[in-house]
Short mmCIF file of C-alpha atoms in Angstrom, two decimals:
data_model
loop_
_atom_site.label_atom_id
_atom_site.label_comp_id
_atom_site.label_asym_id
_atom_site.label_seq_id
_atom_site.Cartn_x
_atom_site.Cartn_y
_atom_site.Cartn_z
CA MET A 1 151.84 105.03 110.08
CA ARG A 2 150.86 105.80 113.68
CA PRO A 3 152.92 104.18 116.47
CA ALA A 4 151.30 101.13 118.07
CA PHE A 5 150.78 102.88 121.41
CA CYS A 6 148.20 105.17 119.79
CA LEU A 7 145.75 102.26 119.74
CA GLY A 8 144.81 102.87 123.37
CA LEU A 9 144.20 106.55 122.59
CA TRP A 10 141.85 105.75 119.72
CA LEU A 11 139.98 103.18 121.80
CA THR A 12 139.48 105.90 124.41
CA LEU A 13 138.13 108.24 121.73
CA LEU A 14 135.73 105.68 120.31
CA ALA A 15 134.34 104.81 123.73
CA ALA A 16 133.53 108.44 124.58
CA PRO A 17 130.14 110.13 124.17
CA LEU A 18 129.66 112.81 121.53
CA ALA A 19 131.02 116.28 122.28
CA THR A 20 127.51 117.75 122.26
CA ARG A 21 126.69 115.71 125.38
CA LEU A 22 129.88 116.48 127.30
CA ALA A 23 130.25 118.43 130.51
CA ALA A 24 133.39 117.61 132.55
CA GLU A 25 135.06 114.45 131.32
CA GLU A 26 137.99 112.66 132.95
CA ILE A 27 140.24 111.14 130.29
CA GLN A 28 143.45 109.13 130.21
CA ILE A 29 146.07 108.54 127.56
CA PRO A 30 148.15 105.35 127.92
CA LEU A 31 151.73 105.68 126.71
CA PRO A 32 154.60 103.14 126.86
CA ASP A 33 156.25 104.86 129.84
CA ALA A 34 153.35 106.73 131.48
CA THR A 35 149.60 107.04 131.75
CA LEU A 36 148.48 110.65 131.46
CA GLN A 37 145.31 111.89 133.15
CA GLY A 38 143.35 114.99 132.20
CA THR A 39 140.01 116.78 132.21
CA TYR A 40 138.08 117.96 129.17
CA LEU A 41 135.45 120.61 129.87
CA ALA A 42 133.19 122.03 127.19
CA ALA A 43 129.99 123.80 126.43
CA GLU A 44 127.54 121.84 124.30
CA THR A 45 128.73 123.50 121.10
CA PRO A 46 132.26 124.84 121.62
CA ALA A 47 133.18 127.96 119.71
CA ALA A 48 136.90 127.46 120.38
CA LEU A 49 139.32 125.08 122.09
CA ALA A 50 142.14 125.82 124.52
CA MET A 51 144.71 123.73 126.37
CA ILE A 52 145.96 124.92 129.76
CA LEU A 53 149.67 124.19 130.26
CA PRO A 54 150.72 124.15 133.95
CA GLY A 55 153.58 125.93 135.65
CA SER A 56 156.80 124.54 137.11
CA GLY A 57 157.32 121.90 139.76
CA PRO A 58 154.75 119.28 140.79
CA THR A 59 151.83 121.45 139.67
CA ASP A 60 148.77 119.46 138.64
CA ARG A 61 145.93 120.15 136.21
CA ASN A 62 144.15 122.41 138.74
CA ALA A 63 147.21 124.49 139.78
CA ASN A 64 147.70 122.59 143.04
CA SER A 65 150.65 120.57 144.31
CA THR A 66 151.87 118.38 147.14
CA GLN A 67 154.29 121.16 148.13
CA GLY A 68 151.57 123.35 149.61
CA LEU A 69 150.16 125.01 146.50
CA SER A 70 146.35 125.02 146.69
CA THR A 71 144.69 127.44 144.28
CA ASP A 72 142.38 125.59 141.86
CA ALA A 73 143.26 128.42 139.46
CA TYR A 74 143.27 126.30 136.29
CA ARG A 75 139.96 124.69 137.20
CA LEU A 76 138.45 128.11 137.82
CA LEU A 77 139.79 129.37 134.52
CA ALA A 78 138.45 126.36 132.63
CA GLU A 79 135.02 126.77 134.17
CA ALA A 80 134.95 130.49 133.37
CA LEU A 81 135.97 129.86 129.75
CA ARG A 82 133.31 127.20 129.41
CA THR A 83 130.63 129.82 130.14
CA GLN A 84 132.01 131.78 127.18
CA GLY A 85 131.72 128.78 124.86
CA ILE A 86 135.38 127.76 125.00
CA ALA A 87 136.26 124.09 125.53
CA THR A 88 139.39 123.37 127.57
CA LEU A 89 141.71 120.46 128.18
CA ARG A 90 143.93 120.51 131.26
CA ALA A 91 146.14 117.62 132.34
CA ASP A 92 148.51 116.40 135.04
CA LYS A 93 152.13 116.27 133.93
CA ARG A 94 153.73 112.83 133.94
CA GLY A 95 154.43 111.66 137.48
CA ILE A 96 152.28 114.46 138.91
CA GLY A 97 148.74 114.27 140.30
CA GLN A 98 147.03 111.22 138.84
CA SER A 99 149.43 110.80 135.93
CA THR A 100 152.06 108.08 136.21
CA GLY A 101 155.63 108.12 134.91
CA ASN A 102 158.95 109.55 136.03
CA PRO A 103 158.52 113.26 136.85
CA ASN A 104 162.28 113.82 136.65
CA ALA A 105 162.95 112.16 133.28
CA VAL A 106 161.38 115.05 131.39
CA SER A 107 162.24 117.93 129.08
CA LEU A 108 160.35 120.79 127.48
CA GLY A 109 160.25 118.71 124.32
CA LEU A 110 158.72 115.74 126.14
CA TYR A 111 156.13 117.96 127.83
CA ALA A 112 155.24 119.32 124.38
CA GLN A 113 155.01 115.78 123.01
CA ASP A 114 152.63 114.78 125.82
CA ALA A 115 150.58 117.92 125.23
CA GLY A 116 150.41 117.02 121.56
CA HIS A 117 148.55 113.81 122.38
CA TRP A 118 146.03 115.84 124.38
CA ILE A 119 145.64 118.34 121.55
CA ASP A 120 144.83 115.58 119.06
CA LEU A 121 142.26 114.14 121.46
CA ALA A 122 140.68 117.50 122.30
CA LYS A 123 140.41 118.52 118.65
CA ASP A 124 138.51 115.31 117.96
CA ARG A 125 136.23 115.92 120.96
CA SER A 126 135.47 119.54 120.13
CA GLY A 127 135.41 119.46 116.36
CA GLN A 128 137.83 122.41 116.30
CA SER A 129 140.62 122.51 113.73
CA CYS A 130 143.11 124.33 115.95
CA VAL A 131 143.79 124.89 119.63
CA TRP A 132 144.70 127.92 121.73
CA LEU A 133 147.55 127.36 124.17
CA ILE A 134 147.22 128.92 127.62
CA GLY A 135 150.66 128.57 129.22
CA HIS A 136 151.20 129.59 132.83
CA SER A 137 154.76 130.39 133.95
CA GLU A 138 156.94 127.47 132.73
CA GLY A 139 153.92 126.34 130.69
CA GLY A 140 154.62 129.32 128.44
CA LEU A 141 157.87 127.67 127.35
CA VAL A 142 155.99 124.47 126.53
CA ALA A 143 153.57 126.60 124.50
CA PHE A 144 156.52 127.93 122.50
CA GLU A 145 157.71 124.37 121.80
CA LEU A 146 154.27 123.43 120.50
CA ALA A 147 153.85 126.61 118.45
CA ARG A 148 157.18 125.96 116.75
CA SER A 149 156.45 122.30 115.95
CA ARG A 150 152.73 122.17 115.04
CA ASP A 151 150.58 123.87 112.44
CA ASP A 152 147.28 123.55 114.35
CA ILE A 153 147.90 126.22 116.99
CA CYS A 154 145.42 129.12 116.82
CA GLY A 155 147.42 131.39 119.11
CA LEU A 156 148.89 131.82 122.58
CA VAL A 157 147.83 133.17 125.94
CA LEU A 158 150.91 133.53 128.16
CA LEU A 159 150.20 133.94 131.87
CA ALA A 160 153.16 135.15 133.97
CA ALA A 161 155.56 133.54 131.50
CA PRO A 162 159.32 134.18 131.54
CA GLY A 163 160.76 136.67 129.11
CA ARG A 164 164.38 135.97 130.06
CA PRO A 165 166.29 132.69 130.43
CA ILE A 166 165.01 130.80 133.48
CA SER A 167 168.57 130.65 134.83
CA GLN A 168 168.59 134.43 135.29
CA ILE A 169 165.22 134.44 137.04
CA LEU A 170 166.09 131.51 139.30
CA LEU A 171 169.42 133.04 140.29
CA GLU A 172 167.68 136.30 141.23
CA GLN A 173 165.18 134.39 143.36
CA LEU A 174 167.80 132.24 145.10
CA ARG A 175 170.04 135.20 145.87
CA GLY A 176 167.18 136.55 147.99
CA VAL A 177 166.87 133.43 150.14
CA SER A 178 168.53 134.05 153.51
CA ALA A 179 169.21 130.35 154.12
CA LEU A 180 171.47 130.34 151.06
CA ALA A 181 173.50 133.40 152.00
CA GLN A 182 176.51 131.37 153.13
CA HIS A 183 176.41 129.23 149.95
CA GLN A 184 176.38 131.99 147.33
CA GLN A 185 179.70 131.00 145.78
CA ALA A 186 178.65 127.36 145.43
CA LEU A 187 175.26 128.49 144.11
CA GLU A 188 176.75 130.60 141.35
CA LYS A 189 179.25 127.89 140.38
CA ALA A 190 176.44 125.36 140.14
CA MET A 191 174.38 127.68 137.96
CA ILE A 192 177.31 128.39 135.63
CA SER A 193 177.96 124.67 135.26
CA LEU A 194 174.34 123.82 134.48
CA ILE A 195 174.00 126.70 132.01
CA ALA A 196 177.04 125.27 130.23
CA GLY A 197 175.37 121.85 130.15
CA SER A 198 177.65 120.20 132.71
CA PRO A 199 176.20 118.26 135.68
CA VAL A 200 177.18 119.35 139.19
CA PRO A 201 178.55 116.61 141.49
CA PRO A 202 176.76 116.17 144.86
CA GLU A 203 179.90 117.12 146.80
CA ALA A 204 179.76 120.59 145.22
CA LEU A 205 176.26 121.22 146.57
CA PRO A 206 176.39 122.13 150.27
CA GLY A 207 173.35 122.56 152.52
CA PRO A 208 170.02 123.31 150.81
CA LEU A 209 171.68 123.34 147.38
CA SER A 210 171.71 119.53 147.42
CA ALA A 211 167.92 119.58 147.17
CA ILE A 212 167.59 122.54 144.80
CA PHE A 213 170.03 121.00 142.31
CA ALA A 214 169.46 117.33 143.10
CA PRO A 215 171.15 115.09 140.49
CA PRO A 216 167.85 113.58 139.20
CA ILE A 217 166.51 117.01 138.20
CA GLN A 218 169.74 118.43 136.74
CA PRO A 219 169.07 117.16 133.18
CA PHE A 220 165.75 119.03 133.13
CA LEU A 221 167.37 122.18 134.55
CA MET A 222 170.04 122.08 131.85
CA ASP A 223 167.32 121.71 129.20
CA LEU A 224 165.38 124.59 130.73
CA PHE A 225 168.40 126.87 131.07
CA ALA A 226 169.24 126.46 127.36
CA VAL A 227 166.07 128.31 126.30
CA ASP A 228 165.92 132.04 125.57
CA PRO A 229 162.17 132.83 125.64
CA ALA A 230 162.44 136.17 123.85
CA GLU A 231 164.49 134.61 121.07
CA GLN A 232 161.88 131.88 120.60
CA ALA A 233 159.04 134.41 120.75
CA ARG A 234 160.42 136.29 117.74
CA THR A 235 159.87 133.19 115.59
CA ILE A 236 156.19 132.69 116.54
CA ASP A 237 153.93 134.71 114.27
CA LEU A 238 150.61 133.90 115.95
CA PRO A 239 148.11 136.02 117.89
CA ALA A 240 149.47 136.18 121.45
CA LEU A 241 148.12 137.72 124.64
CA VAL A 242 150.81 138.29 127.28
CA VAL A 243 149.27 138.58 130.75
CA GLN A 244 151.13 139.78 133.83
CA GLY A 245 150.07 140.76 137.33
CA THR A 246 151.60 143.74 139.09
CA ALA A 247 151.79 141.84 142.41
CA ASP A 248 153.61 138.79 141.02
CA LEU A 249 156.50 137.83 143.32
CA GLN A 250 157.95 135.26 140.91
CA MET A 251 157.84 136.93 137.50
CA ALA A 252 158.63 140.55 136.77
CA GLU A 253 156.52 142.89 134.68
CA GLY A 254 159.60 143.43 132.55
CA ASP A 255 159.46 139.79 131.44
CA ALA A 256 155.96 140.30 130.08
CA ARG A 257 156.94 143.46 128.28
CA THR A 258 159.94 141.70 126.73
CA LEU A 259 157.72 138.90 125.43
CA ALA A 260 155.04 141.24 124.11
CA GLU A 261 157.66 143.19 122.20
CA ALA A 262 159.35 140.07 120.84
CA LEU A 263 156.18 138.35 119.63
CA PRO A 264 155.26 139.58 116.11
CA GLN A 265 151.57 139.69 117.12
CA GLY A 266 152.00 140.23 120.85
CA THR A 267 149.43 142.10 122.97
CA LEU A 268 150.25 143.05 126.55
CA TYR A 269 147.64 142.87 129.31
CA ILE A 270 148.68 144.05 132.79
CA VAL A 271 146.40 143.02 135.66
CA GLU A 272 146.58 145.35 138.64
CA GLY A 273 147.16 143.51 141.92
CA MET A 274 147.28 140.00 140.45
CA THR A 275 149.76 137.56 142.00
CA HIS A 276 151.51 134.62 140.35
CA THR A 277 148.50 132.45 141.23
CA LEU A 278 146.23 134.52 138.92
CA LYS A 279 144.38 135.86 141.96
CA THR A 280 144.25 139.23 143.71
CA ALA A 281 145.62 139.61 147.23
CA LYS A 282 143.47 141.43 149.79
CA ASP A 283 146.23 144.03 150.32
CA ASP A 284 149.79 144.86 149.25
CA THR A 285 151.58 142.98 152.04
CA ARG A 286 153.71 139.90 151.43
CA PRO A 287 151.60 137.70 153.78
CA ALA A 288 148.47 138.63 151.83
CA ASN A 289 150.25 137.82 148.57
CA LEU A 290 151.39 134.43 149.85
CA ALA A 291 147.88 133.69 151.12
CA THR A 292 146.72 133.47 147.49
CA TYR A 293 148.89 130.35 147.13
CA SER A 294 146.85 128.40 149.68
CA ASP A 295 143.22 129.48 149.32
CA PRO A 296 141.36 127.70 146.51
CA ALA A 297 138.17 129.57 147.44
CA LEU A 298 139.62 132.86 146.21
CA PRO A 299 138.30 133.75 142.74
CA LEU A 300 140.49 134.60 139.77
CA SER A 301 141.47 138.24 139.44
CA PRO A 302 138.49 140.30 138.24
CA GLY A 303 138.19 140.43 134.48
CA LEU A 304 141.00 137.95 133.80
CA ALA A 305 138.95 135.08 132.39
CA GLU A 306 136.72 137.48 130.46
CA ARG A 307 139.73 139.16 128.83
CA ILE A 308 141.24 135.81 127.87
CA GLY A 309 137.93 134.62 126.45
CA ALA A 310 137.44 137.82 124.48
CA PHE A 311 140.93 137.51 123.00
CA ILE A 312 140.30 133.92 121.94
CA LEU A 313 136.87 134.59 120.48
CA GLY A 314 137.19 138.14 119.24
CA PRO A 315 138.27 139.39 115.82
CA ARG A 316 141.89 140.35 115.26
#
């Protein structure tokens, strides 16, 4: 028997127009502890269905955030896939964008559970029996959770997803921050504690570390640090396209290669000059790279959306 809170979801479905008449549709899913907001975008007769899973932090359904990220990358990708006959669902995480709820009381499992509600809704909208998961960065880990728990996943598209434990990647990034140079010992102790599943008391977090490892977000960090992406990838026998840009400052090309090798049906796609925002910088300098994080008018890297669409639609 379905939980009582699904009633609101089914009322939303019944009130919607038929998929053949849809263009962009703003949808909400009411849950006991949150109201999730998303956008369904489809051609008149979708040939396939994909869900875009956002990256880390307060990233919304369009790949923007209140912390200065302004790219519209997910919206651009959804629109490009629509022209290829692929319907997409993209949504704000709980407590982010227009979705309500506590953004700190989350886990990869809860994100996957929320995404599951969207998948059920989008399948009904599109008439498709399975959904492709397009996971960007941290969204790749959510894609793994879904692929391991559901039997209606067509395959995966992993965009700049981690191939090593997030703790290793985060430590590498933080070691390069000059403002943290004097707090390296405290930083490493905090990381070791969280990896072991033990909270770090506020008094052990000097300077900027108090914000990076704020007590409200420590439970999510501990959940995140417990995941070995490559180990999970080995258990997912689905078609998978692993996409990585050569100009990505946040995720290394080696992570993509590790994932592609671990996935039983992994295919590697390297995009020359693409940054972590799925866009191409005007030159090889760091300022040009960072400029892709704040210019929504920049298009996606050439060929990216077409390659993703071809993978989803093409024979394997």
